[in-house]
mmCIF file of C-alpha atoms in Angstrom:
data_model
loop_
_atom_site.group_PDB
_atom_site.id
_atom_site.type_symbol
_atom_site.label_atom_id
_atom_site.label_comp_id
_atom_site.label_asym_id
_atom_site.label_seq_id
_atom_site.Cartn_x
_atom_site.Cartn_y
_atom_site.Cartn_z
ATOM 1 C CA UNK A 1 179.294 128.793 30.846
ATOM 2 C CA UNK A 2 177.959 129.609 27.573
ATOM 3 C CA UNK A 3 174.859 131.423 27.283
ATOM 4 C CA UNK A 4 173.254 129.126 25.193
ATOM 5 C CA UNK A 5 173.773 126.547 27.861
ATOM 6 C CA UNK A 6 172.125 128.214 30.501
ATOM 7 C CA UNK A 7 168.880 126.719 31.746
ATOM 8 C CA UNK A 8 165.254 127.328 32.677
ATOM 9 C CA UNK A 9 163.510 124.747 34.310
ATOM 10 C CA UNK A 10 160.321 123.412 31.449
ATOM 11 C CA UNK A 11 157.123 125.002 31.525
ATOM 12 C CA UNK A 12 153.647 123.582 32.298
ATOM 13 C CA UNK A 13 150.334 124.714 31.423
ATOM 14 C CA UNK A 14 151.422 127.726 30.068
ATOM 15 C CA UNK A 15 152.881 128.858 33.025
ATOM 16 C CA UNK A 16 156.505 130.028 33.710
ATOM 17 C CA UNK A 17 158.474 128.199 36.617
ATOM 18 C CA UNK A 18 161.181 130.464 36.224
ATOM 19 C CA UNK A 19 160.326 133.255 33.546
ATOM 20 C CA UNK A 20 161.975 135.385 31.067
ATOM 21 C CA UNK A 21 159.481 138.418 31.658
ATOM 22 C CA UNK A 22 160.843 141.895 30.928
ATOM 23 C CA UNK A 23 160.349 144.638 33.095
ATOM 24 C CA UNK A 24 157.262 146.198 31.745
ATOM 25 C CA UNK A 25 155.823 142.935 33.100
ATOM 26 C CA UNK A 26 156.983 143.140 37.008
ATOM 27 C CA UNK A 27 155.831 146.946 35.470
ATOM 28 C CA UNK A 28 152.544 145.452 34.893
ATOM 29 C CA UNK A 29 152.415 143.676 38.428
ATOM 30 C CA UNK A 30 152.158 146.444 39.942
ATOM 31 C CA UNK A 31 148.810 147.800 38.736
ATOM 32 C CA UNK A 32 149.971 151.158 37.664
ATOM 33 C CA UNK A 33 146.378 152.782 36.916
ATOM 34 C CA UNK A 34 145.762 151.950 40.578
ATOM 35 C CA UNK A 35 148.671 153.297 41.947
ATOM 36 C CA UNK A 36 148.537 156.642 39.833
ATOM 37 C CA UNK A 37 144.917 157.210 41.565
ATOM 38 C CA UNK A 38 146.791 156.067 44.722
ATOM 39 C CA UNK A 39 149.294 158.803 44.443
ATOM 40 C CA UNK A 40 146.278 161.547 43.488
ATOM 41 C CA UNK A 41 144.737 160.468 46.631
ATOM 42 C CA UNK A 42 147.722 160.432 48.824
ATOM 43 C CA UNK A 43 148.540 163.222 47.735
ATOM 44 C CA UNK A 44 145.044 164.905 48.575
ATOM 45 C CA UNK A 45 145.193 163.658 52.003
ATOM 46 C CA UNK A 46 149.262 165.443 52.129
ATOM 47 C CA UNK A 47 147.811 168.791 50.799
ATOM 48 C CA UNK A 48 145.315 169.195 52.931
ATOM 49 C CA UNK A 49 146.924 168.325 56.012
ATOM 50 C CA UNK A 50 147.255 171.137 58.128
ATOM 51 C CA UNK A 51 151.011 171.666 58.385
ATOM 52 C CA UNK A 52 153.797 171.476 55.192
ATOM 53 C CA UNK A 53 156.686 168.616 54.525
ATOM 54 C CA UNK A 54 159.967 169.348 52.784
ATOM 55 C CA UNK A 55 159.062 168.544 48.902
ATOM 56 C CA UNK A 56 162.032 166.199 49.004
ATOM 57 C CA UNK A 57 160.408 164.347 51.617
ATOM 58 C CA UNK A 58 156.989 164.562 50.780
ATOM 59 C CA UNK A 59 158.016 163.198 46.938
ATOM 60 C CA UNK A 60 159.741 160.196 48.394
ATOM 61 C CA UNK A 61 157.134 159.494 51.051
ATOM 62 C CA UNK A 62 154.767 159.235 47.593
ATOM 63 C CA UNK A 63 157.292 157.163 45.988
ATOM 64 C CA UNK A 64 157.136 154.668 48.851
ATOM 65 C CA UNK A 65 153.255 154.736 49.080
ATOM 66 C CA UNK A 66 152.991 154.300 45.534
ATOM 67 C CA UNK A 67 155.549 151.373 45.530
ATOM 68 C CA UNK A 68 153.501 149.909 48.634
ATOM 69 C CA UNK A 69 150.754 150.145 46.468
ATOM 70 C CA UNK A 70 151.449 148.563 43.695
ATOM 71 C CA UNK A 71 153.447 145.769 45.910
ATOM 72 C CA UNK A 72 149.905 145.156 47.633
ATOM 73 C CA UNK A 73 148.395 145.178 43.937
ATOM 74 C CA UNK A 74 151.390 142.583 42.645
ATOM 75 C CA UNK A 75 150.329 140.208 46.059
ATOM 76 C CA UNK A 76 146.566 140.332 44.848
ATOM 77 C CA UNK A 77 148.041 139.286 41.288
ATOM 78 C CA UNK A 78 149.956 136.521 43.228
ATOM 79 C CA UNK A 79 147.275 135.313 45.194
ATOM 80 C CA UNK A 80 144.560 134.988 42.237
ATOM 81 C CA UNK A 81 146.123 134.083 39.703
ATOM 82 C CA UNK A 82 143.946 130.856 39.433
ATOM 83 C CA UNK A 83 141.087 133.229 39.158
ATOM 84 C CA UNK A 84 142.764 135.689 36.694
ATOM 85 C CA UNK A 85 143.020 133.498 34.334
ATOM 86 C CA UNK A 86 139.317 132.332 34.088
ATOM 87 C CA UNK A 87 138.170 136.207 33.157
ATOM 88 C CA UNK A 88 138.523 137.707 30.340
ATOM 89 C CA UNK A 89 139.486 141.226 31.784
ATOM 90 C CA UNK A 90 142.348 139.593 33.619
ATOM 91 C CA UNK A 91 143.565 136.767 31.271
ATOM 92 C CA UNK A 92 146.840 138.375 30.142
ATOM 93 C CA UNK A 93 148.075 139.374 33.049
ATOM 94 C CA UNK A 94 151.466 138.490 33.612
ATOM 95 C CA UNK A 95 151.063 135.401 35.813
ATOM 96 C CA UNK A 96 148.155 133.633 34.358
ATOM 97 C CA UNK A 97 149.354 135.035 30.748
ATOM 98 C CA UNK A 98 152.891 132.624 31.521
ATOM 99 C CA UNK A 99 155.056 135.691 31.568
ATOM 100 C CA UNK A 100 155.903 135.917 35.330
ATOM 101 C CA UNK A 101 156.307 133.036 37.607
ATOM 102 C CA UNK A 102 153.553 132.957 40.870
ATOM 103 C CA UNK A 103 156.961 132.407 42.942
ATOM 104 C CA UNK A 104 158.292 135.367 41.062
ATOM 105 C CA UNK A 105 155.283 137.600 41.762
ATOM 106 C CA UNK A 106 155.533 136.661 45.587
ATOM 107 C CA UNK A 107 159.097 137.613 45.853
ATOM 108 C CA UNK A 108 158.399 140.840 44.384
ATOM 109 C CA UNK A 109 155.284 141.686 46.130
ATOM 110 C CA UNK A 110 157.142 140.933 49.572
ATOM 111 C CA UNK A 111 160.464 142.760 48.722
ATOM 112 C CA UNK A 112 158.788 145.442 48.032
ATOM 113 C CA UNK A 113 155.957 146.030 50.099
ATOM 114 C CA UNK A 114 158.616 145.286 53.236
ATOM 115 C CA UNK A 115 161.133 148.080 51.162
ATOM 116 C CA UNK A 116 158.097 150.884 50.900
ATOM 117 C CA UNK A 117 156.944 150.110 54.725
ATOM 118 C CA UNK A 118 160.982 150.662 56.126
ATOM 119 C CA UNK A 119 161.281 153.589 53.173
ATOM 120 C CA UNK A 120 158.321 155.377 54.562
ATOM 121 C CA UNK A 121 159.676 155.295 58.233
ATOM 122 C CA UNK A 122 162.720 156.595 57.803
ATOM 123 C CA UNK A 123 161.674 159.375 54.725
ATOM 124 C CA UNK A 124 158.014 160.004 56.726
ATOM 125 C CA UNK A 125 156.970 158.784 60.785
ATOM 126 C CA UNK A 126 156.651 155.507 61.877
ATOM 127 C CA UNK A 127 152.534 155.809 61.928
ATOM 128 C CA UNK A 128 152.289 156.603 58.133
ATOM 129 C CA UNK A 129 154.729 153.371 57.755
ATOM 130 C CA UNK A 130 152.434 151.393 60.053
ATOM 131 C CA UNK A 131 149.870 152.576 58.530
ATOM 132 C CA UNK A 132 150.816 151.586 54.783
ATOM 133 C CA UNK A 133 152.097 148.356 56.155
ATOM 134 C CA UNK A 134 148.376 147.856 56.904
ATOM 135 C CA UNK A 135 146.889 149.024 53.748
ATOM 136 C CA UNK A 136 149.152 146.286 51.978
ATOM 137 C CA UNK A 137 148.029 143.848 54.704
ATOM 138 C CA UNK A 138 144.310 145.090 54.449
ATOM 139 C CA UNK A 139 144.478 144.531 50.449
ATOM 140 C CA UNK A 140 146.428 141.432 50.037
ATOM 141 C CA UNK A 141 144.923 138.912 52.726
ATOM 142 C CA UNK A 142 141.988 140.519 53.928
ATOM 143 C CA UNK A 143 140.256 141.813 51.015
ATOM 144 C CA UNK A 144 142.313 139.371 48.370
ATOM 145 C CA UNK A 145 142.454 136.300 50.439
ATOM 146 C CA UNK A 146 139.334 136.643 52.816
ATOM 147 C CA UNK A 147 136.581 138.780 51.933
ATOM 148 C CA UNK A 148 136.990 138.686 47.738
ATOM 149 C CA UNK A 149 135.309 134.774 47.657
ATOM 150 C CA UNK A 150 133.519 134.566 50.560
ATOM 151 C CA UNK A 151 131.118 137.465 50.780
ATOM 152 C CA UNK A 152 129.316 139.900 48.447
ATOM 153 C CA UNK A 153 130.205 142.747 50.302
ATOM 154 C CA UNK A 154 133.774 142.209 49.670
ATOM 155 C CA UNK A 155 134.511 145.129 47.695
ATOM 156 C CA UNK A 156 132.678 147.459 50.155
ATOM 157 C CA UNK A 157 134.449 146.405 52.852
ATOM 158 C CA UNK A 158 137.770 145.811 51.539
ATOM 159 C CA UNK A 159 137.487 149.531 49.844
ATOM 160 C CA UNK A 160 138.870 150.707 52.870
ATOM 161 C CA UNK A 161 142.514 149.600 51.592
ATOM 162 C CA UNK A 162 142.071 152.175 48.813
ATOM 163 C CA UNK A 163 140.640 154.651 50.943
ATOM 164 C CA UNK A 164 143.697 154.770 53.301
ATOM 165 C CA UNK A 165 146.167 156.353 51.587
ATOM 166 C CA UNK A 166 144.898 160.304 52.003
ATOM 167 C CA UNK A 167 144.865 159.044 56.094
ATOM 168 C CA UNK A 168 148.875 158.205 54.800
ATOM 169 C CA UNK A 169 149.343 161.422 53.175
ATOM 170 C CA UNK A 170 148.128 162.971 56.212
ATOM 171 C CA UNK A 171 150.070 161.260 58.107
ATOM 172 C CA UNK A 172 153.441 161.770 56.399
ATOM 173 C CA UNK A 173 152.988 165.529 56.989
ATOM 174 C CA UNK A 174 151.615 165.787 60.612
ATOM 175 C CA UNK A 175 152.725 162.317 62.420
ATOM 176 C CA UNK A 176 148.862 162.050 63.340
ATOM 177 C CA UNK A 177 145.072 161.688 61.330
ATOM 178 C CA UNK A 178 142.810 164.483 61.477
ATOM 179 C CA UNK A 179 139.348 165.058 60.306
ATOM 180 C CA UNK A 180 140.217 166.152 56.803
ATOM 181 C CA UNK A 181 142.134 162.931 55.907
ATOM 182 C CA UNK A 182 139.042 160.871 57.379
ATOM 183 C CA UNK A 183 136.556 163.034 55.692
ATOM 184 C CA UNK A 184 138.391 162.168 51.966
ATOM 185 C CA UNK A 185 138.457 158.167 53.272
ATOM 186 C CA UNK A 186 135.056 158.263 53.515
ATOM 187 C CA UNK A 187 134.769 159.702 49.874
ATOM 188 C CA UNK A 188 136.869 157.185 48.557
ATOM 189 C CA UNK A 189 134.613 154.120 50.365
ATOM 190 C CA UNK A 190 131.682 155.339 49.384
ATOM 191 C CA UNK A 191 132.766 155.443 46.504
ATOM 192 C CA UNK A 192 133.800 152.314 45.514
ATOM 193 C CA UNK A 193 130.732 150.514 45.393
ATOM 194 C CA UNK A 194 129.025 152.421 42.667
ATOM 195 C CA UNK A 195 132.575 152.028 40.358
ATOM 196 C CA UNK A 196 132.803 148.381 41.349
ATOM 197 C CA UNK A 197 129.478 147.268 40.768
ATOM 198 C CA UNK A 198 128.702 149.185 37.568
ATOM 199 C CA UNK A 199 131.910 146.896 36.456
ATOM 200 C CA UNK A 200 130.559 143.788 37.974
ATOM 201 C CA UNK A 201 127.350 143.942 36.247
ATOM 202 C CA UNK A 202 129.184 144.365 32.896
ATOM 203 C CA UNK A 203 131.402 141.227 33.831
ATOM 204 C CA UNK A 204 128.796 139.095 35.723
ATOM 205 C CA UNK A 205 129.439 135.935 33.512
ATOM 206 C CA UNK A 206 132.979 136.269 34.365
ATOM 207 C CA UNK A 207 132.690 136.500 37.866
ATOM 208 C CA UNK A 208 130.398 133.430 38.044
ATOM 209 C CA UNK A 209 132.753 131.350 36.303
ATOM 210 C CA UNK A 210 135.434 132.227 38.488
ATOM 211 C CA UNK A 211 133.173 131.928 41.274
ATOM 212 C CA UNK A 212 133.649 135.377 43.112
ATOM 213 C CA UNK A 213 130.331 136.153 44.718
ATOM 214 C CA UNK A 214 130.181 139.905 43.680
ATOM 215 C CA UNK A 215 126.767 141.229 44.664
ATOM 216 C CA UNK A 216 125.403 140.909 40.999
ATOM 217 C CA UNK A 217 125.900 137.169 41.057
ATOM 218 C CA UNK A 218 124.412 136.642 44.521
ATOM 219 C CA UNK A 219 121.842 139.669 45.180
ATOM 220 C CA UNK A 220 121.059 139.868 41.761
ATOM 221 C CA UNK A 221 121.586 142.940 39.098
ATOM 222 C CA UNK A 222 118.412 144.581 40.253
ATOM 223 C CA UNK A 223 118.912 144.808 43.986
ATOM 224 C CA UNK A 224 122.639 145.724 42.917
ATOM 225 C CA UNK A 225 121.557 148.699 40.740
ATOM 226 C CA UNK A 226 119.638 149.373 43.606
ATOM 227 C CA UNK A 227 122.688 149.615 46.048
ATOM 228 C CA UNK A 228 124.965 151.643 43.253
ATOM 229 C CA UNK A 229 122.007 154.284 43.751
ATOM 230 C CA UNK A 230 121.779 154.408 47.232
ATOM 231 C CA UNK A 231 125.486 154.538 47.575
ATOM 232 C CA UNK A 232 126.365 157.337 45.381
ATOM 233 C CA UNK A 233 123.010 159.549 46.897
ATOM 234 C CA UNK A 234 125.068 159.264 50.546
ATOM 235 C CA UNK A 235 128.544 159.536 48.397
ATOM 236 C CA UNK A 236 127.610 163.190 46.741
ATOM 237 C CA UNK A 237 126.769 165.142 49.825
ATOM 238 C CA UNK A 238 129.827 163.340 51.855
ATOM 239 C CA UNK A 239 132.403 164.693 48.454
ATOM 240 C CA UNK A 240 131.089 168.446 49.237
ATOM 241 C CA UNK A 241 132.060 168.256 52.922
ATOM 242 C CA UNK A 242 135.881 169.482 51.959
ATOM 243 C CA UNK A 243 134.327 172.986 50.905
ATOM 244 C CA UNK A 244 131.837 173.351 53.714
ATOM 245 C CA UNK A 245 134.570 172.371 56.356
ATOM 246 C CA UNK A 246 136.861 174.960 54.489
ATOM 247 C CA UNK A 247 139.629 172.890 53.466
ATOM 248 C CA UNK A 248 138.414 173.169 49.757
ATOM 249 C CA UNK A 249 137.305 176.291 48.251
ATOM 250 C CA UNK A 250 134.606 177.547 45.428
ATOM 251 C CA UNK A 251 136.392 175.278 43.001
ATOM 252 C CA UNK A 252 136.219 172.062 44.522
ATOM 253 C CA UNK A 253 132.521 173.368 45.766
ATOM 254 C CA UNK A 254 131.547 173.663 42.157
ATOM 255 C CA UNK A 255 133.373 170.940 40.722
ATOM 256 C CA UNK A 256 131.979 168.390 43.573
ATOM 257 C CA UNK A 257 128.002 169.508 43.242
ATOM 258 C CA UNK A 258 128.531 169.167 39.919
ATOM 259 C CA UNK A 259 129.875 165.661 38.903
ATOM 260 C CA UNK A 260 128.037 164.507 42.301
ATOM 261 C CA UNK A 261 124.855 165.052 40.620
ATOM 262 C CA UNK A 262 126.141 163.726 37.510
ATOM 263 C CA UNK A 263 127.463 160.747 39.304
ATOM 264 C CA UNK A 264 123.482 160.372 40.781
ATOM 265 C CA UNK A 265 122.146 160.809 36.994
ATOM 266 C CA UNK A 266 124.384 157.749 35.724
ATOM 267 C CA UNK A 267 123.631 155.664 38.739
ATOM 268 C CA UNK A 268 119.435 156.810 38.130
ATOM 269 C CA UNK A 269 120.369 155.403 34.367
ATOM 270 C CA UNK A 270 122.218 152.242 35.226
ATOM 271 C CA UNK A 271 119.041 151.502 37.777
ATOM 272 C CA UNK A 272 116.158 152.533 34.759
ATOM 273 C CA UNK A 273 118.117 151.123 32.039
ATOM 274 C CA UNK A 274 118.454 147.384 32.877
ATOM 275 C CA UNK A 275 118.228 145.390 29.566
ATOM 276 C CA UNK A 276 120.160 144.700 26.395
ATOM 277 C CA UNK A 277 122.951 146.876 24.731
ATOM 278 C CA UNK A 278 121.650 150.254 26.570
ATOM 279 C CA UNK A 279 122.207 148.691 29.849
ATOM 280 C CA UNK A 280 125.378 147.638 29.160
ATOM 281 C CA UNK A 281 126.702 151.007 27.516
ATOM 282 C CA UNK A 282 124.658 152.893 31.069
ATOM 283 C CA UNK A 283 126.963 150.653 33.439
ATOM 284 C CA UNK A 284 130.494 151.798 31.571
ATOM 285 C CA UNK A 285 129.483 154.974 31.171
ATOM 286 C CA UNK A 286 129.114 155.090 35.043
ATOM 287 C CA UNK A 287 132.308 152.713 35.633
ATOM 288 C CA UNK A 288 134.023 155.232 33.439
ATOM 289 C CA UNK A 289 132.928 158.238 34.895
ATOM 290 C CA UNK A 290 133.413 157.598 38.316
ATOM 291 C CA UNK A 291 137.093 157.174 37.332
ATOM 292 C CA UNK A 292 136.960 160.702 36.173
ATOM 293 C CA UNK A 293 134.688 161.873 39.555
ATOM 294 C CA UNK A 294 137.222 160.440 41.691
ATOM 295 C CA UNK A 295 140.100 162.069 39.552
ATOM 296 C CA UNK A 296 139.094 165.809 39.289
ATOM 297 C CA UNK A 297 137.694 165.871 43.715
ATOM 298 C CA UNK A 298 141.573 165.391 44.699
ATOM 299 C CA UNK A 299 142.892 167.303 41.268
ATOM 300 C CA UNK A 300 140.970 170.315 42.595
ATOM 301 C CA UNK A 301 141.836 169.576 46.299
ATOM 302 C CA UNK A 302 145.095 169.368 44.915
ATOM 303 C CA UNK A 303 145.347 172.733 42.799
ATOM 304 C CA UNK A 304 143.682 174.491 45.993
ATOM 305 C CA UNK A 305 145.763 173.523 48.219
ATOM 306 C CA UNK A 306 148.902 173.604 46.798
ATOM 307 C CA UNK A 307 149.004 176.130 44.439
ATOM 308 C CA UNK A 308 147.395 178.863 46.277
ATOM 309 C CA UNK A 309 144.181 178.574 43.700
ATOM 310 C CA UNK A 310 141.829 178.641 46.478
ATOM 311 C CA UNK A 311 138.925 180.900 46.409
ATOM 312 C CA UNK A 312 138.250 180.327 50.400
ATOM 313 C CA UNK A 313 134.674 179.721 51.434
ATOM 314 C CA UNK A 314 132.852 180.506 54.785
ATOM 315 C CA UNK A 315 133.363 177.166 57.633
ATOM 316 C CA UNK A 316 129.709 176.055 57.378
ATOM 317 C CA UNK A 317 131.035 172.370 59.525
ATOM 318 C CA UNK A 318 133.982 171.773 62.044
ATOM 319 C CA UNK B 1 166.034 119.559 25.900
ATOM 320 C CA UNK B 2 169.109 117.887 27.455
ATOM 321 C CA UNK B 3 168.431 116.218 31.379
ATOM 322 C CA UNK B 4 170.436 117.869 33.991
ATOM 323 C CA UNK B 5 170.195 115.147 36.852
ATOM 324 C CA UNK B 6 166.850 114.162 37.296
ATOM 325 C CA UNK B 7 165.442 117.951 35.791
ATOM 326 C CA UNK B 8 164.548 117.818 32.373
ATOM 327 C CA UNK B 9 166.116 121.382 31.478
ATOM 328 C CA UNK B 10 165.695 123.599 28.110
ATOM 329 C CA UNK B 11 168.296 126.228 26.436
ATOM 330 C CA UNK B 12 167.362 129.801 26.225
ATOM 331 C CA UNK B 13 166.321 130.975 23.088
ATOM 332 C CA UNK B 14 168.092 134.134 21.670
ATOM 333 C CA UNK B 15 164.914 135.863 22.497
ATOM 334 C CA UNK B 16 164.617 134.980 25.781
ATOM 335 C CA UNK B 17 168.341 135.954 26.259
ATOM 336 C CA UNK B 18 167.436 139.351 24.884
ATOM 337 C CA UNK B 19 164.602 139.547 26.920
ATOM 338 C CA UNK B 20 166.466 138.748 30.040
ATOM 339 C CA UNK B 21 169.258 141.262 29.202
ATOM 340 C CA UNK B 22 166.692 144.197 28.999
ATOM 341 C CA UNK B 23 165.134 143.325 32.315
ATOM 342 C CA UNK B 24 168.766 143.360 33.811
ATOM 343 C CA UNK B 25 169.590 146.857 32.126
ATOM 344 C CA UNK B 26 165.834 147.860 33.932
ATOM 345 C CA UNK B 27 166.932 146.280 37.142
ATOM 346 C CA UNK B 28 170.295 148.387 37.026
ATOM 347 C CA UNK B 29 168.637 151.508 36.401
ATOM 348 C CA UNK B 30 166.420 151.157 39.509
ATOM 349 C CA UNK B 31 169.582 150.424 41.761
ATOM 350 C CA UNK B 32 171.197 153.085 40.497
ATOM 351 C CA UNK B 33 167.583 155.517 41.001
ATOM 352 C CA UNK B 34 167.855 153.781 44.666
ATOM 353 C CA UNK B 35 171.046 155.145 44.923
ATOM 354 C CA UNK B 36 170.449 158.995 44.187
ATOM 355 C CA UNK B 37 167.575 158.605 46.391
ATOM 356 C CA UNK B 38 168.609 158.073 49.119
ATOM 357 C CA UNK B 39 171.604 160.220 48.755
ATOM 358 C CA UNK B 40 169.378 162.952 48.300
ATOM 359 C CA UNK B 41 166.747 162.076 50.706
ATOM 360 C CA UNK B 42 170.056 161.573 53.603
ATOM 361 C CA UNK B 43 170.936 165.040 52.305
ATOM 362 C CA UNK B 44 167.603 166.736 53.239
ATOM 363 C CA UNK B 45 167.315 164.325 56.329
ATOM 364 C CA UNK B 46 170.279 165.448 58.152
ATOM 365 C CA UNK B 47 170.702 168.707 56.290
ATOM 366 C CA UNK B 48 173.626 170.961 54.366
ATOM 367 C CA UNK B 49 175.721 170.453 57.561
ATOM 368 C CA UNK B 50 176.161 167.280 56.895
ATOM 369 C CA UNK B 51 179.302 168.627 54.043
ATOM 370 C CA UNK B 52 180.465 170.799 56.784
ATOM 371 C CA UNK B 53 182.851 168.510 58.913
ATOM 372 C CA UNK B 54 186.586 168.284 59.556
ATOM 373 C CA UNK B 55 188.402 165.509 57.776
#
């Protein structure tokens, strides 16, 4: 059969039964920013973990988290698509931009979070496989399908999914979780409500008109500049636990008192600042930086640990 | 648009051909990056003994 007589079944509403998306938009799917902070973090929890993996290994047992990732990421694409498409931020993604096909999407998702989960048991253990098969689980239906429209704490509670994977990492290399790997999941959920919230307030017309209940829309902005605040003053302290338990060294010591407190100052600013363009410009420049924070704690872990850069401190805890 | 049955149906545009060749050439490259890995990752698995057997 001809080319030109091969078929596509019509399009509705802008959306693609059957699509003719290119790669960079399955690419897209995936949430790559997400999964490259999923790596850094994974790979945190693997450096840290007292004990060493063949690099072989340990690079494909990233390659499957990160792929498990991103498959959990294209099933929260999947699921709200309906939502997507009614903020601005999300739009153009591929599914409510008419590029993928929901059906598509699912397929995907499924192939390849079930291809990371069996990937990861037979590169890694079978707990760090269970255990990403329960991140994607955690992400996609409890967090995307439960908790996202139901309650205002849905980010705080479904930040656990991206606080799991240095708990992976750590589990790729020993076969068990320690205290390290819990110590950096409790970095990462504390500190997802300042990042999420400083966004939400920036995008609390969108979320209304979706109709997510993100704590802006239902506790209001103050009492949620309020909660960024208290959050990041228990989030700080918790980041400079690596160097006083003596998995981190001066480095991470320095680095994690020092964008801690700058983390506080932008979360003091978001809470003082509260009207017009100033507020606005206070919440991204918190949203923004806590990117960074989150970044540079596991970079330095990272360089510590792995590349023999660590200037060891005295165990002040554990 | 021509009917096909029941299913109203629509040719591919020489665009949307293009487009679909490229994601095939993408698709190929993974397979084959599926491939090498887990060649390699068998290799490191089970270890250099694995070339070492009788035939």
């Amino acid at each position: 059969m001809s080319a030109a007589f091969d078929t596509i079944e019509t399009r509705s509403e802008g959306v693609a039964l059957t699509s003719t998306a290119e790669a960079r938009d399955f690419f897209a799917l995936l949430k790559p920013r997400v999964m490259f902070l999923v790596v850094v973090t994974a790979l945190g929890g693997m450096a840290t973990a007292p004990g060493a993996v063949h690099p072989v290994i340990g690079l494909a047992a990233l390659i499957a988290i990160a792929v498990g990732a991103g498959a959990s990421g294209c099933l929260n694409m999947w699921w709200d698509a309906d939502i997507d498409a009614l903020m601005t931020r999300t739009a153009k993604r591929p599914i409510p931009g008419g590029r993928v096909a929901p059906s598509e999407a699912l397929a995907f998702g499924l192939t390849l979070s079930v291809g990371s989960v069996i990937v990861l048991g037979l590169v890694a253990n079978l707990l760090a496989a269970a255990m990403l098969a329960f991140t994607i689980f955690f992400y996609a239906v409890v967090y995307s399908m439960w908790l996202k429209r139901s309650t205002s704490q849905n980010i705080v509670i479904g930040g656990a999914a991206g606080a799991f994977p240095p708990m992976i990492g750590e589990a790729v290399v020993t076969g068990d979780f320690g205290l390290h790997s819990l110590v950096l999941f409790a970095i990462i959920f504390l500190w997802t409500p300042p990042h999420f919230w400083a966004l939400a307030l920036v995008k609390a017309r969108d979320y209304a008109r979706a109709g997510v209940p993100m704590l802006p829309n239902v506790a209001g902005p103050a009492a949620t500049r309020r909660q960024i605040l208290a959050y990041s003053l228990v989030m700080a302290p918790v980041a400079v636990l690596p160097a006083l338990m003596g998995f981190a060294g001066l480095a991470y010591l320095v680095v994690s008192v020092v964008t801690g407190l700058a983390m506080i100052a932008l979360s003091v600013r978001v809470l003082r600042v509260s009207e017009g363009e100033a507020a606005y410009k206070a919440c991204h420049a918190l949203f923004g930086f806590s990117i960074l924070y989150l970044f540079l704690l596991f970079a330095v872990l990272l360089a510590e640990n792995s590349l023999g850069l660590m200037w060891a401190l005295p165990k002040v805890i554990g | 648009m021509s009917e096909n049955g029941n299913r109203p149906v629509v040719a591919f545009s020489p665009e949307d051909m293009a487009r679909r060749r490229r994601r095939s050439v993408a698709l190929a490259l993974v397979l084959v990056g599926l491939v090498v890995f887990f060649f390699v990752v068998t290799l490191v698995k089970t270890g250099p003994a694995i070339m070492n057997r009788p035939l």
